[in-house]
Short mmCIF file of C-alpha atoms and ligand atoms in Angstrom, two decimals:
data_model
loop_
_atom_site.label_atom_id
_atom_site.label_comp_id
_atom_site.label_asym_id
_atom_site.label_seq_id
_atom_site.Cartn_x
_atom_site.Cartn_y
_atom_site.Cartn_z
CA MET A 1 0.00 0.00 0.00
CA LYS A 2 1.37 3.39 -1.00
CA ALA A 3 1.99 5.86 1.80
CA ASP A 4 -0.44 8.33 0.26
CA ALA A 5 -3.17 5.76 -0.17
CA SER A 6 -6.59 6.93 0.93
CA HIS A 7 -8.22 5.39 3.98
CA GLU A 8 -10.69 3.87 1.58
CA GLN A 9 -7.95 2.04 -0.28
CA ARG A 10 -6.38 0.95 2.97
CA PHE A 11 -9.65 -0.30 4.40
CA ILE A 12 -10.57 -2.26 1.31
CA ALA A 13 -7.08 -3.71 1.11
CA ASP A 14 -7.25 -4.62 4.83
CA VAL A 15 -10.55 -6.40 4.32
CA ASP A 16 -9.19 -8.20 1.31
CA ALA A 17 -6.24 -9.36 3.37
CA PHE A 18 -8.25 -10.65 6.35
CA GLU A 19 -7.05 -13.97 7.50
CA PHE A 20 -8.77 -15.79 10.22
CA ILE A 21 -6.70 -17.90 12.42
CA ALA A 22 -8.80 -18.74 15.41
CA HIS A 23 -6.89 -18.78 18.68
CA ASP A 24 -6.16 -21.99 20.44
CA LEU A 25 -8.83 -21.65 23.06
CA GLU A 26 -8.67 -25.10 24.54
CA ARG A 27 -7.27 -24.07 27.91
CA ILE A 28 -9.68 -21.25 28.56
CA LEU A 29 -12.61 -23.35 27.34
CA HIS A 30 -11.49 -26.04 29.72
CA ALA A 31 -11.38 -23.55 32.58
CA MET A 32 -14.93 -22.44 31.74
CA GLU A 33 -16.15 -26.00 31.69
CA ALA A 34 -14.50 -26.59 35.05
CA TRP A 35 -16.21 -23.49 36.41
CA LEU A 36 -19.58 -24.80 35.30
CA ALA A 37 -18.94 -28.26 36.74
CA GLN A 38 -17.92 -26.70 40.04
CA LEU A 39 -20.99 -24.50 40.14
CA SER A 40 -23.28 -27.45 39.38
CA ALA A 41 -21.66 -29.47 42.16
CA ASP A 42 -21.79 -26.56 44.62
CA VAL A 43 -25.40 -25.84 43.86
CA HIS A 44 -26.27 -29.46 44.44
CA ALA A 45 -24.28 -29.75 47.66
CA ASN A 46 -25.65 -26.51 49.08
CA ARG A 47 -29.32 -27.02 48.69
CA LEU A 48 -31.24 -25.43 51.50
CA VAL A 49 -31.98 -28.35 53.79
CA CYS A 50 -33.55 -27.40 57.08
CA PRO A 51 -33.97 -30.26 59.53
CA GLY A 52 -35.69 -28.16 62.18
CA LEU A 53 -38.52 -27.01 59.94
CA LYS A 54 -41.70 -28.81 59.00
CA LYS A 55 -42.08 -29.22 55.25
CA GLN A 56 -45.38 -27.39 55.00
CA GLY A 57 -44.19 -24.35 56.97
CA ALA A 58 -43.72 -20.97 55.31
CA LEU A 59 -39.92 -20.84 55.54
CA ALA A 60 -39.48 -24.46 54.50
CA THR A 61 -41.74 -23.83 51.50
CA GLN A 62 -39.66 -20.82 50.48
CA ALA A 63 -36.47 -22.85 50.85
CA ALA A 64 -37.96 -25.70 48.83
CA ALA A 65 -38.88 -23.25 46.06
CA ILE A 66 -35.25 -22.08 45.96
CA ASN A 67 -34.07 -25.69 45.81
CA ASP A 68 -36.48 -26.29 42.96
CA VAL A 69 -35.12 -23.33 41.01
CA LEU A 70 -31.57 -24.54 41.59
CA GLU A 71 -32.43 -27.99 40.36
CA GLN A 72 -34.36 -26.74 37.34
CA SER A 73 -31.61 -24.29 36.48
CA VAL A 74 -28.96 -26.99 36.32
CA LEU A 75 -31.20 -29.01 34.01
CA ALA A 76 -31.97 -25.95 31.87
CA TRP A 77 -28.31 -25.10 31.25
CA ALA A 78 -27.62 -28.09 29.08
CA ARG A 79 -30.88 -27.56 27.21
CA GLN A 80 -30.11 -23.89 26.58
CA TRP A 81 -26.61 -24.66 25.39
CA HIS A 82 -28.08 -27.17 23.00
CA GLY A 83 -30.60 -24.54 21.85
CA LEU A 84 -27.73 -22.28 20.81
CA GLN A 85 -26.57 -24.75 18.20
CA PRO A 86 -28.66 -23.34 15.29
CA ALA A 87 -27.06 -19.95 15.95
CA GLN A 88 -23.72 -21.67 16.00
CA ALA A 89 -24.48 -23.33 12.67
CA LEU A 90 -25.33 -19.95 11.16
CA ALA A 91 -22.19 -18.47 12.62
CA ASP A 92 -20.21 -21.30 11.07
CA THR A 93 -21.49 -20.19 7.66
CA PHE A 94 -19.59 -16.97 8.28
CA ASP A 95 -16.67 -18.64 9.91
CA ASP A 96 -14.08 -16.92 7.76
CA LYS A 97 -15.81 -13.56 7.50
CA VAL A 98 -16.21 -10.58 9.79
CA LEU A 99 -19.82 -9.73 10.47
CA LEU A 100 -20.70 -6.13 11.21
CA LEU A 101 -24.20 -5.48 12.33
CA VAL A 102 -25.59 -2.26 10.87
CA PHE A 103 -28.11 -1.24 13.45
CA GLY A 104 -30.39 1.75 13.86
CA LYS A 105 -33.93 3.04 13.81
CA PHE A 106 -35.99 2.85 10.64
CA ASN A 107 -35.02 5.56 8.16
CA ALA A 108 -31.63 5.98 9.80
CA GLY A 109 -30.11 5.41 6.38
CA LYS A 110 -28.80 1.88 6.98
CA SER A 111 -29.64 0.45 3.57
CA SER A 112 -28.30 3.52 1.75
CA PHE A 113 -25.11 3.36 3.78
CA CYS A 114 -24.54 -0.35 3.06
CA ASN A 115 -25.26 0.15 -0.64
CA LEU A 116 -22.71 2.93 -0.86
CA ILE A 117 -19.97 0.93 0.87
CA ALA A 118 -20.81 -1.97 -1.46
CA ASP A 119 -20.48 0.37 -4.43
CA ARG A 120 -17.05 1.38 -3.22
CA PHE A 121 -15.88 -2.20 -2.99
CA ALA A 122 -17.23 -2.79 -6.48
CA ALA A 123 -15.43 0.33 -7.70
CA HIS A 124 -12.22 -1.22 -6.42
CA GLY A 125 -12.96 -4.40 -8.32
CA LYS A 126 -13.96 -6.43 -5.29
CA ALA A 127 -16.75 -8.95 -5.20
CA VAL A 128 -20.07 -7.69 -3.87
CA GLU A 129 -22.71 -10.28 -3.12
CA TYR A 130 -26.12 -9.41 -1.74
CA PHE A 131 -28.25 -11.94 0.06
CA TYR A 132 -31.28 -12.10 2.29
CA LEU A 133 -32.66 -14.57 4.72
CA ASP A 134 -35.76 -16.48 3.89
CA ASP A 135 -37.17 -19.14 6.16
CA GLY A 136 -33.83 -19.46 7.87
CA HIS A 137 -31.92 -19.86 4.62
CA ILE A 138 -29.54 -17.57 2.86
CA VAL A 139 -30.80 -16.58 -0.57
CA GLU A 140 -28.43 -14.88 -2.96
CA THR A 141 -29.85 -11.93 -4.90
CA PRO A 142 -28.53 -9.58 -7.57
CA GLU A 143 -30.57 -6.75 -6.07
CA ARG A 144 -29.19 -4.02 -3.86
CA PHE A 145 -30.93 -3.09 -0.64
CA ARG A 146 -34.06 -1.07 -1.11
CA GLU A 147 -33.93 2.44 0.20
CA GLY A 148 -36.95 4.53 0.95
CA VAL A 149 -38.75 7.17 2.91
CA THR A 150 -41.11 4.66 4.44
CA GLU A 151 -39.99 1.75 6.52
CA THR A 152 -38.49 -0.48 3.88
CA THR A 153 -36.34 -3.17 5.38
CA ALA A 154 -38.41 -5.83 7.07
CA ARG A 155 -36.08 -8.73 6.61
CA MET A 156 -32.56 -9.61 7.53
CA GLN A 157 -30.32 -8.98 4.61
CA GLY A 158 -26.64 -8.68 4.06
CA VAL A 159 -23.91 -7.97 1.65
CA ARG A 160 -20.59 -9.80 1.42
CA LEU A 161 -17.71 -7.55 0.47
CA ALA A 162 -14.57 -9.00 -1.06
CA GLY A 163 -15.81 -12.31 0.31
CA LYS A 164 -14.46 -11.27 3.73
CA LEU A 165 -16.67 -8.67 5.32
CA VAL A 166 -20.42 -8.97 5.78
CA LEU A 167 -22.57 -5.94 6.48
CA VAL A 168 -25.80 -7.13 8.01
CA ASP A 169 -28.60 -4.68 7.32
CA THR A 170 -31.03 -5.19 10.15
CA PRO A 171 -34.60 -4.14 10.32
CA GLY A 172 -34.78 -2.05 13.51
CA LEU A 173 -35.25 -4.86 16.02
CA HIS A 174 -38.68 -3.47 16.96
CA SER A 175 -40.01 -3.85 13.41
CA VAL A 176 -39.24 -7.54 13.29
CA THR A 177 -42.13 -9.97 13.07
CA PRO A 178 -42.25 -12.63 15.78
CA GLU A 179 -41.44 -15.38 13.24
CA ASN A 180 -38.41 -13.40 12.22
CA ALA A 181 -37.38 -12.48 15.69
CA GLU A 182 -35.54 -15.65 16.49
CA LEU A 183 -33.62 -15.60 13.25
CA THR A 184 -32.81 -11.94 13.69
CA GLN A 185 -31.53 -12.74 17.13
CA ARG A 186 -29.39 -15.54 15.79
CA PHE A 187 -27.91 -13.26 13.20
CA THR A 188 -27.31 -10.65 15.83
CA ASP A 189 -25.63 -13.29 17.97
CA SER A 190 -23.24 -14.00 15.11
CA ALA A 191 -22.15 -10.40 14.71
CA ASP A 192 -18.57 -9.53 15.61
CA GLY A 193 -19.05 -5.79 15.85
CA VAL A 194 -21.79 -3.19 15.63
CA LEU A 195 -22.22 0.00 13.61
CA TRP A 196 -24.91 2.09 15.21
CA LEU A 197 -26.42 4.44 12.65
CA THR A 198 -28.12 7.49 14.03
CA SER A 199 -29.54 10.22 11.81
CA SER A 200 -28.09 13.70 12.13
CA THR A 201 -31.65 15.07 12.18
CA SER A 202 -31.86 13.85 15.80
CA PRO A 203 -28.64 12.08 16.59
CA GLY A 204 -27.86 10.04 19.66
CA GLN A 205 -31.24 8.64 20.64
CA VAL A 206 -29.39 6.39 23.00
CA GLN A 207 -32.48 4.47 24.14
CA GLU A 208 -32.07 2.63 20.83
CA LEU A 209 -29.01 1.02 22.37
CA ASP A 210 -31.25 -0.83 24.81
CA GLU A 211 -32.12 -3.19 22.00
CA LEU A 212 -28.45 -3.89 21.56
CA GLY A 213 -27.92 -4.53 25.25
CA ARG A 214 -27.12 -8.17 24.85
CA GLU A 215 -24.59 -7.62 22.08
CA LEU A 216 -22.87 -4.80 23.91
CA HIS A 217 -22.60 -6.85 27.09
CA ARG A 218 -20.95 -9.43 24.92
CA ASN A 219 -18.05 -7.09 24.47
CA LYS A 220 -18.49 -6.38 20.79
CA PRO A 221 -17.00 -3.12 19.49
CA LEU A 222 -19.46 -0.31 18.79
CA LEU A 223 -18.96 2.46 16.24
CA PRO A 224 -21.63 5.17 16.14
CA VAL A 225 -22.16 6.67 12.69
CA VAL A 226 -24.09 9.93 12.35
CA THR A 227 -25.87 9.49 9.02
CA ARG A 228 -27.58 11.96 6.73
CA SER A 229 -25.08 14.58 7.83
CA ASP A 230 -26.26 17.11 5.27
CA VAL A 231 -28.69 20.01 4.98
CA TYR A 232 -30.80 21.50 2.24
CA GLU A 233 -29.95 25.04 1.35
CA GLU A 234 -31.56 27.49 -1.02
CA ASP A 235 -29.63 29.46 -3.51
CA GLU A 236 -30.53 31.76 -6.31
CA ILE A 237 -29.26 30.53 -9.63
CA ASP A 238 -30.14 32.48 -12.77
CA GLY A 239 -32.89 34.30 -10.91
CA GLU A 240 -34.44 31.05 -9.74
CA ILE A 241 -34.49 29.79 -6.17
CA ARG A 242 -32.98 26.30 -6.13
CA LYS A 243 -32.74 23.87 -3.24
CA PHE A 244 -29.60 21.88 -2.96
CA LEU A 245 -28.04 19.51 -0.48
CA ARG A 246 -24.74 20.33 1.14
CA ASN A 247 -22.58 18.58 3.71
CA LYS A 248 -22.92 19.76 7.26
CA THR A 249 -19.95 21.89 8.28
CA ALA A 250 -16.97 20.36 10.02
CA GLU A 251 -17.90 22.29 13.21
CA ASN A 252 -21.44 21.10 13.05
CA ARG A 253 -20.30 17.53 12.58
CA ALA A 254 -17.79 17.81 15.41
CA ASP A 255 -20.52 19.12 17.73
CA GLN A 256 -22.90 16.32 16.86
CA GLU A 257 -20.21 13.68 17.18
CA ALA A 258 -19.13 14.99 20.58
CA ASP A 259 -22.74 15.00 21.70
CA VAL A 260 -23.34 11.44 20.47
CA ALA A 261 -20.08 10.30 22.10
CA THR A 262 -21.08 11.76 25.47
CA ARG A 263 -24.57 10.35 25.39
CA ALA A 264 -23.45 6.94 24.17
CA LYS A 265 -20.82 6.75 26.87
CA GLU A 266 -23.31 7.71 29.57
CA LYS A 267 -25.73 5.17 28.26
CA LEU A 268 -23.15 2.38 28.21
CA VAL A 269 -22.14 3.22 31.75
CA ALA A 270 -25.79 3.07 32.77
CA MET A 271 -26.09 -0.27 31.03
CA GLY A 272 -23.00 -1.57 32.78
CA VAL A 273 -21.16 -2.03 29.50
CA ASN A 274 -17.42 -1.59 29.05
CA THR A 275 -17.01 1.84 27.39
CA GLY A 276 -13.56 0.86 26.13
CA LEU A 277 -15.27 -0.70 23.15
CA LEU A 278 -16.97 2.51 22.11
CA GLU A 279 -15.28 4.14 19.13
CA ALA A 280 -15.46 7.86 18.40
CA PRO A 281 -18.54 8.65 16.28
CA VAL A 282 -18.14 9.81 12.67
CA SER A 283 -20.57 11.71 10.44
CA VAL A 284 -21.34 10.86 6.84
CA SER A 285 -23.72 11.75 4.06
CA ALA A 286 -24.35 8.81 1.74
CA HIS A 287 -26.51 11.04 -0.42
CA LEU A 288 -23.85 13.64 -1.11
CA ALA A 289 -21.20 11.03 -1.74
CA ARG A 290 -23.45 9.53 -4.32
CA GLU A 291 -24.81 12.74 -5.74
CA GLN A 292 -21.27 13.92 -6.38
CA GLN A 293 -20.32 10.72 -8.19
CA GLN A 294 -18.30 9.21 -5.37
CA THR A 295 -15.15 11.03 -6.40
CA GLN A 296 -12.32 10.93 -3.92
CA ALA A 297 -13.01 14.54 -2.94
CA ALA A 298 -16.75 13.91 -2.68
CA MET A 299 -16.16 10.86 -0.49
CA ALA A 300 -13.85 12.83 1.77
CA ASP A 301 -16.25 15.80 2.00
CA ALA A 302 -19.13 13.48 2.76
CA GLY A 303 -17.13 12.13 5.74
CA PHE A 304 -16.17 8.76 4.32
CA GLU A 305 -12.40 9.13 4.68
CA ARG A 306 -12.92 9.58 8.42
CA LEU A 307 -15.39 6.72 8.40
CA TYR A 308 -12.87 4.39 6.77
CA ALA A 309 -10.25 5.41 9.32
CA ALA A 310 -12.76 4.56 12.07
CA LEU A 311 -13.59 1.28 10.36
CA ILE A 312 -9.90 0.40 10.17
CA ALA A 313 -9.72 1.10 13.90
CA VAL A 314 -12.85 -0.89 14.69
CA ILE A 315 -11.83 -3.86 12.60
CA GLU A 316 -8.92 -4.63 14.93
CA PRO A 317 -11.02 -5.31 18.07
CA THR A 318 -13.65 -6.90 15.84
CA LEU A 319 -11.14 -9.38 14.50
CA ALA A 320 -9.85 -9.98 18.00
CA TYR A 321 -13.40 -10.75 19.07
CA LYS A 322 -13.79 -13.10 16.19
CA ARG A 323 -10.59 -14.99 16.93
CA ARG A 324 -11.76 -15.81 20.43
CA LYS A 325 -15.40 -16.14 19.41
CA GLN A 326 -15.79 -19.82 20.25
CA ALA A 327 -14.92 -19.06 23.84
CA GLU A 328 -16.97 -15.83 23.79
CA VAL A 329 -20.07 -17.78 22.78
CA PHE A 330 -19.59 -20.25 25.62
CA LEU A 331 -18.86 -17.39 28.00
CA HIS A 332 -22.09 -15.63 26.98
CA HIS A 333 -23.98 -18.82 27.71
CA LEU A 334 -22.34 -19.01 31.14
CA GLU A 335 -22.99 -15.35 31.83
CA GLU A 336 -26.51 -15.06 30.50
CA ASN A 337 -28.12 -18.47 30.82
CA VAL A 338 -26.25 -19.68 33.86
CA MET A 339 -25.01 -16.90 36.14
CA ASP A 340 -27.40 -14.05 35.39
CA ALA A 341 -30.35 -16.41 35.53
CA LEU A 342 -29.19 -17.83 38.86
CA CYS A 343 -28.61 -14.40 40.30
CA ARG A 344 -31.94 -13.16 39.06
CA ASP A 345 -33.94 -16.16 40.25
CA VAL A 346 -32.06 -17.24 43.34
CA LEU A 347 -30.40 -14.21 44.91
CA THR A 348 -33.66 -12.30 45.13
CA SER A 349 -35.41 -15.35 46.58
CA ILE A 350 -32.64 -15.65 49.14
CA GLU A 351 -33.17 -12.02 50.06
CA ALA A 352 -36.88 -12.69 50.42
CA LEU A 353 -36.12 -15.74 52.56
CA ARG A 354 -33.87 -13.67 54.80
CA SER A 355 -36.53 -11.08 55.41
CA SER A 356 -39.13 -13.78 56.04
CA ALA A 357 -36.72 -15.26 58.56
CA GLN A 358 -36.41 -11.88 60.30
CA GLU A 359 -40.18 -11.61 60.50
CA ALA A 360 -40.44 -15.17 61.78
CA LEU A 361 -38.01 -14.32 64.58
CA ALA A 362 -40.14 -11.35 65.60
CA VAL A 363 -43.25 -13.51 65.53
CA ILE A 364 -41.55 -16.14 67.71
CA GLU A 365 -40.75 -13.47 70.25
CA ARG A 366 -44.42 -12.53 70.50
CA GLN A 367 -45.67 -16.08 70.39
CA GLN A 368 -43.34 -17.20 73.12
CA GLU A 369 -45.13 -14.80 75.44
CA GLN A 370 -48.55 -15.84 74.19
CA ILE A 371 -47.74 -19.49 74.80
CA ALA A 372 -46.52 -18.76 78.32
CA ASN A 373 -49.66 -16.78 79.11
CA ALA A 374 -51.98 -19.42 77.70
CA VAL A 375 -50.26 -22.20 79.65
CA TRP A 376 -50.34 -20.13 82.81
CA ARG A 377 -54.04 -19.48 82.38
CA HIS A 378 -54.61 -23.19 81.97
CA VAL A 379 -52.45 -24.50 84.80
CA ALA A 380 -52.56 -21.89 87.54
CA PRO A 381 -56.34 -21.81 88.21
CA ALA A 382 -56.37 -25.58 88.73
CA LEU A 383 -53.74 -25.44 91.48
CA PRO A 384 -56.03 -24.93 94.52
CA ALA A 385 -58.23 -27.86 93.48
CA LEU A 386 -55.15 -30.02 92.97
CA LEU A 387 -53.79 -29.18 96.41
CA ASP A 388 -57.21 -29.83 97.92
CA ALA A 389 -57.44 -33.21 96.27
CA HIS A 390 -54.21 -34.28 97.91
CA SER A 391 -54.52 -32.36 101.16
CA SER A 392 -55.55 -35.33 103.30
CA THR A 393 -52.64 -37.52 102.15
CA ARG A 394 -50.20 -34.65 101.70
CA ASP A 395 -48.86 -36.66 98.78
CA MET A 396 -46.57 -34.03 97.35
CA LYS A 397 -45.20 -36.34 94.67
CA ALA A 398 -48.67 -36.87 93.28
CA VAL A 399 -49.27 -33.09 93.27
CA LEU A 400 -46.00 -32.36 91.51
CA ASP A 401 -46.35 -35.20 88.97
CA SER A 402 -49.80 -34.00 88.12
CA LEU A 403 -48.55 -30.44 87.79
CA SER A 404 -45.65 -31.51 85.56
CA GLN A 405 -47.94 -33.45 83.32
CA SER A 406 -50.42 -30.63 83.08
CA ILE A 407 -47.70 -28.10 82.20
CA VAL A 408 -46.05 -30.35 79.61
CA GLU A 409 -49.38 -31.14 77.96
CA SER A 410 -50.43 -27.54 77.87
CA VAL A 411 -47.07 -26.32 76.57
CA SER A 412 -47.09 -29.04 73.88
CA ARG A 413 -50.56 -28.03 72.79
CA GLU A 414 -49.73 -24.33 72.65
CA VAL A 415 -46.39 -24.96 70.94
CA ALA A 416 -48.14 -27.04 68.29
CA ARG A 417 -50.61 -24.22 67.83
CA HIS A 418 -48.10 -21.35 67.67
CA PHE A 419 -44.88 -22.99 66.52
CA GLY A 420 -46.52 -25.32 64.01
CA ASP A 421 -43.89 -24.66 61.34
CA TYR A 422 -41.08 -25.95 63.56
CA ILE A 423 -40.01 -29.28 64.90
CA VAL A 424 -39.90 -28.74 68.66
CA SER A 425 -39.38 -31.29 71.38
CA CYS A 426 -40.68 -30.45 74.86
CA ALA A 427 -38.51 -31.25 77.83
CA GLU A 428 -39.77 -32.77 81.06
CA VAL A 429 -40.65 -30.63 84.05
CA ARG A 430 -39.23 -31.31 87.47
CA PHE A 431 -39.96 -29.68 90.83
CA GLU A 432 -37.12 -31.09 92.92
CA ASP A 433 -36.57 -27.75 94.59
CA VAL A 434 -40.11 -27.45 95.97
CA ASN A 435 -40.30 -28.27 99.62
CA GLY A 436 -43.64 -29.84 100.54
CA ASP A 437 -43.18 -29.39 104.29
CA MET A 438 -44.80 -26.03 104.70
CA ASP A 439 -48.20 -24.62 105.41
CA TYR A 440 -50.77 -24.24 102.68
CA PRO A 441 -50.40 -20.53 101.90
CA ARG A 442 -46.62 -20.80 101.66
CA LEU A 443 -46.83 -23.98 99.66
CA HIS A 444 -49.31 -22.37 97.31
CA ALA A 445 -47.10 -19.34 96.85
CA GLU A 446 -44.05 -21.50 96.34
CA LEU A 447 -45.81 -23.60 93.71
CA VAL A 448 -47.13 -20.56 91.88
CA LYS A 449 -43.60 -19.27 91.62
CA ALA A 450 -42.28 -22.67 90.52
CA ILE A 451 -45.01 -23.09 87.90
CA ARG A 452 -44.33 -19.67 86.45
CA ASP A 453 -40.66 -20.43 86.41
CA ARG A 454 -41.15 -23.79 84.64
CA ILE A 455 -43.51 -22.35 82.04
CA VAL A 456 -41.12 -19.55 81.21
CA SER A 457 -38.18 -21.87 80.82
CA LEU A 458 -40.12 -24.46 78.78
CA THR A 459 -41.45 -21.92 76.35
CA ALA A 460 -38.05 -20.27 76.16
CA ARG A 461 -36.50 -23.60 75.23
CA ALA A 462 -39.17 -24.24 72.61
CA ALA A 463 -38.63 -20.77 71.15
CA GLU A 464 -34.90 -21.31 71.23
CA GLN A 465 -35.28 -24.44 69.12
CA CYS A 466 -37.33 -22.49 66.57
CA ARG A 467 -34.72 -19.74 66.49
CA ALA A 468 -31.94 -22.25 66.07
CA SER A 469 -33.73 -23.80 63.09
CA ILE A 470 -34.20 -20.38 61.50
CA LYS A 471 -30.58 -19.55 62.18
CA GLU A 472 -29.41 -22.74 60.57
CA LEU A 473 -31.51 -22.05 57.48
CA THR A 474 -30.36 -18.45 57.17
CA GLU A 475 -26.76 -19.52 57.57
CA ARG A 476 -27.16 -22.04 54.80
CA ALA A 477 -28.87 -19.40 52.67
CA ALA A 478 -26.06 -16.94 53.38
CA HIS A 479 -23.56 -19.59 52.42
CA LEU A 480 -25.39 -20.27 49.15
CA HIS A 481 -25.54 -16.54 48.51
CA ALA A 482 -21.81 -16.14 49.11
CA LEU A 483 -21.11 -19.13 46.94
CA LEU A 484 -23.06 -17.67 44.02
CA ARG A 485 -21.28 -14.36 44.45
CA THR A 486 -17.93 -16.15 44.42
CA SER A 487 -18.90 -18.04 41.27
CA GLU A 488 -19.88 -14.74 39.72
CA THR A 489 -16.50 -13.24 40.58
CA ASP A 490 -14.71 -16.31 39.25
CA LEU A 491 -16.63 -16.07 36.00
CA ALA A 492 -15.78 -12.38 35.70
CA GLY A 493 -12.15 -13.44 36.18
CA LEU A 494 -12.47 -15.91 33.32
CA SER A 495 -14.03 -13.24 31.16
CA ASP A 496 -11.16 -10.83 31.92
CA ARG A 497 -8.67 -13.57 31.22
CA LEU A 498 -10.28 -14.44 27.89
CA ARG A 499 -10.31 -10.83 26.79
CA SER A 500 -6.83 -9.98 27.93
CA GLU A 501 -5.11 -13.16 26.78
CA PHE A 502 -6.79 -13.07 23.39
CA ASP A 503 -7.05 -9.37 22.74
N1 LIG B 1 -30.49 13.66 3.29
C1 LIG B 1 -30.13 12.39 3.28
N2 LIG B 1 -31.05 11.41 3.24
C2 LIG B 1 -30.65 10.13 3.27
C3 LIG B 1 -29.28 9.78 3.35
N3 LIG B 1 -29.20 8.43 3.40
C4 LIG B 1 -30.46 7.97 3.31
N4 LIG B 1 -31.34 8.99 3.24
C5 LIG B 1 -32.78 8.91 3.13
O1 LIG B 1 -33.32 8.38 4.33
C6 LIG B 1 -34.41 7.55 4.04
C7 LIG B 1 -34.15 6.19 4.62
O2 LIG B 1 -33.03 5.59 4.01
P1 LIG B 1 -32.78 4.05 4.08
O3 LIG B 1 -31.39 3.82 3.66
O4 LIG B 1 -33.85 3.29 3.41
O5 LIG B 1 -32.91 3.86 5.64
P2 LIG B 1 -33.00 2.54 6.48
O6 LIG B 1 -32.34 2.83 7.76
O7 LIG B 1 -32.52 1.38 5.70
O8 LIG B 1 -34.55 2.42 6.72
P3 LIG B 1 -35.42 1.11 7.09
O9 LIG B 1 -35.01 0.06 6.17
O10 LIG B 1 -36.80 1.55 6.91
O11 LIG B 1 -35.10 0.80 8.52
C8 LIG B 1 -34.53 7.50 2.52
O12 LIG B 1 -35.50 8.42 2.13
C9 LIG B 1 -33.19 7.93 2.06
O13 LIG B 1 -33.24 8.55 0.81
C10 LIG B 1 -28.32 10.85 3.40
O14 LIG B 1 -27.11 10.66 3.46
N5 LIG B 1 -28.80 12.12 3.37
MG1 LIG B 2 -33.38 -0.31 5.10
#
């Protein structure tokens, strides 16, 4: 390439010279598989078992629901990975080509832009092959993309340039029919980089990027292109007012590009996407380039020299993405289908379980008192009659046995009523410390004190068992939570490693 070659010549020559040598990804793929195996084993080993809770209780039900999700998730992963195979097959069709997704709202000028770039490749004697997708198949066509004022592109279509670069002209994702949606998604999945076309009439409508969220999270380079960067002006020629199109001024373009750059960056930050992959926006006018016969000067004035320079810059990370794509695709599965899904479905449920556990503890506090009161009301009034019944024999053992039995029965009943969600075992009650050799009033008072004392300690022990069961469950839940967070961090580490080792 001559030193004074235009960016256009350089770009086309670069594309022509693309050579794809996929990286040897075996080790990193192996590490990802090991990560998944570890997660599956951890998830299985850390199911939320809770021996102190009855199955039908509220907390146990919540825990069982979490276990269910864990189990279903592990089963779903293999299914989802399998489901990605059609996308993989499509991607294989483009194995040796770079796929750039040309994305933007309807009327953004996507089809016009692609047609012009295709014309330039043709002008340099390179092969230009248009195709569209029909019923999942690629159909070759001699026709260029249709351009129009009304929404024109309703199907996925593409153009292969020099047999090495594919521009995929997408219908704005919102205008895709449901039947087409899956295919569109598959095509989008296969893209190695994204050109986001935004019209200079209202550039930088960054909410459009929401539709690209998945691709951008997948670390694909993004180049914003401000299209239709021209204005109509009126001029008087031979006494007649004529309207003609002219390129926007360099200042105007710079302003718009800076504005788009700022907004796009803010948006990516808000979306949690790495802004390092955002290229500086460039402005072009496909119309003026064409209207002025695509001369070198016209192309430069219309912004295409700068565009080609940006494309040359964007091709590097795009190729890098492509070389590690096999691992990227597996990583996306691990991030999206495995980790994100787990975090979404399980972490929030664990949070909910934790707050239910807090509430349950507060309820136990109240119920402990209610149980004690109810037992007291049941046992205490019967005491005089009990003492009377044994007054002649002064059989203190019989009195105390009867009292013990009555307290244990009553506590068991109330515990079953109030602590029904928990497995609680009631201890025995003993009155060894009560001295029967005293007069009736003192004995009565002594027993009242002893009864109160026993009830309080029995209910406290029952409540303590409930609390211990809750504590055990929340500890297990916290452990599961921490484990998922660790897996998430480990996966992020793998993602960093993939992208730094194979940059
Ligand atoms: N002024 C001006 N108009 C343009 C330019 N490029 C495209 N247009 C016009 O914008 C309209 C839409 O152009 P298309 O290329 O069909 O846009 P698209 O993004 O493919 O639209 P859909 O397929 O409907 O999503 C047409 O009327 C074009 O003539 C340009 O550089 N300058
Ligand atoms: Mg179109």
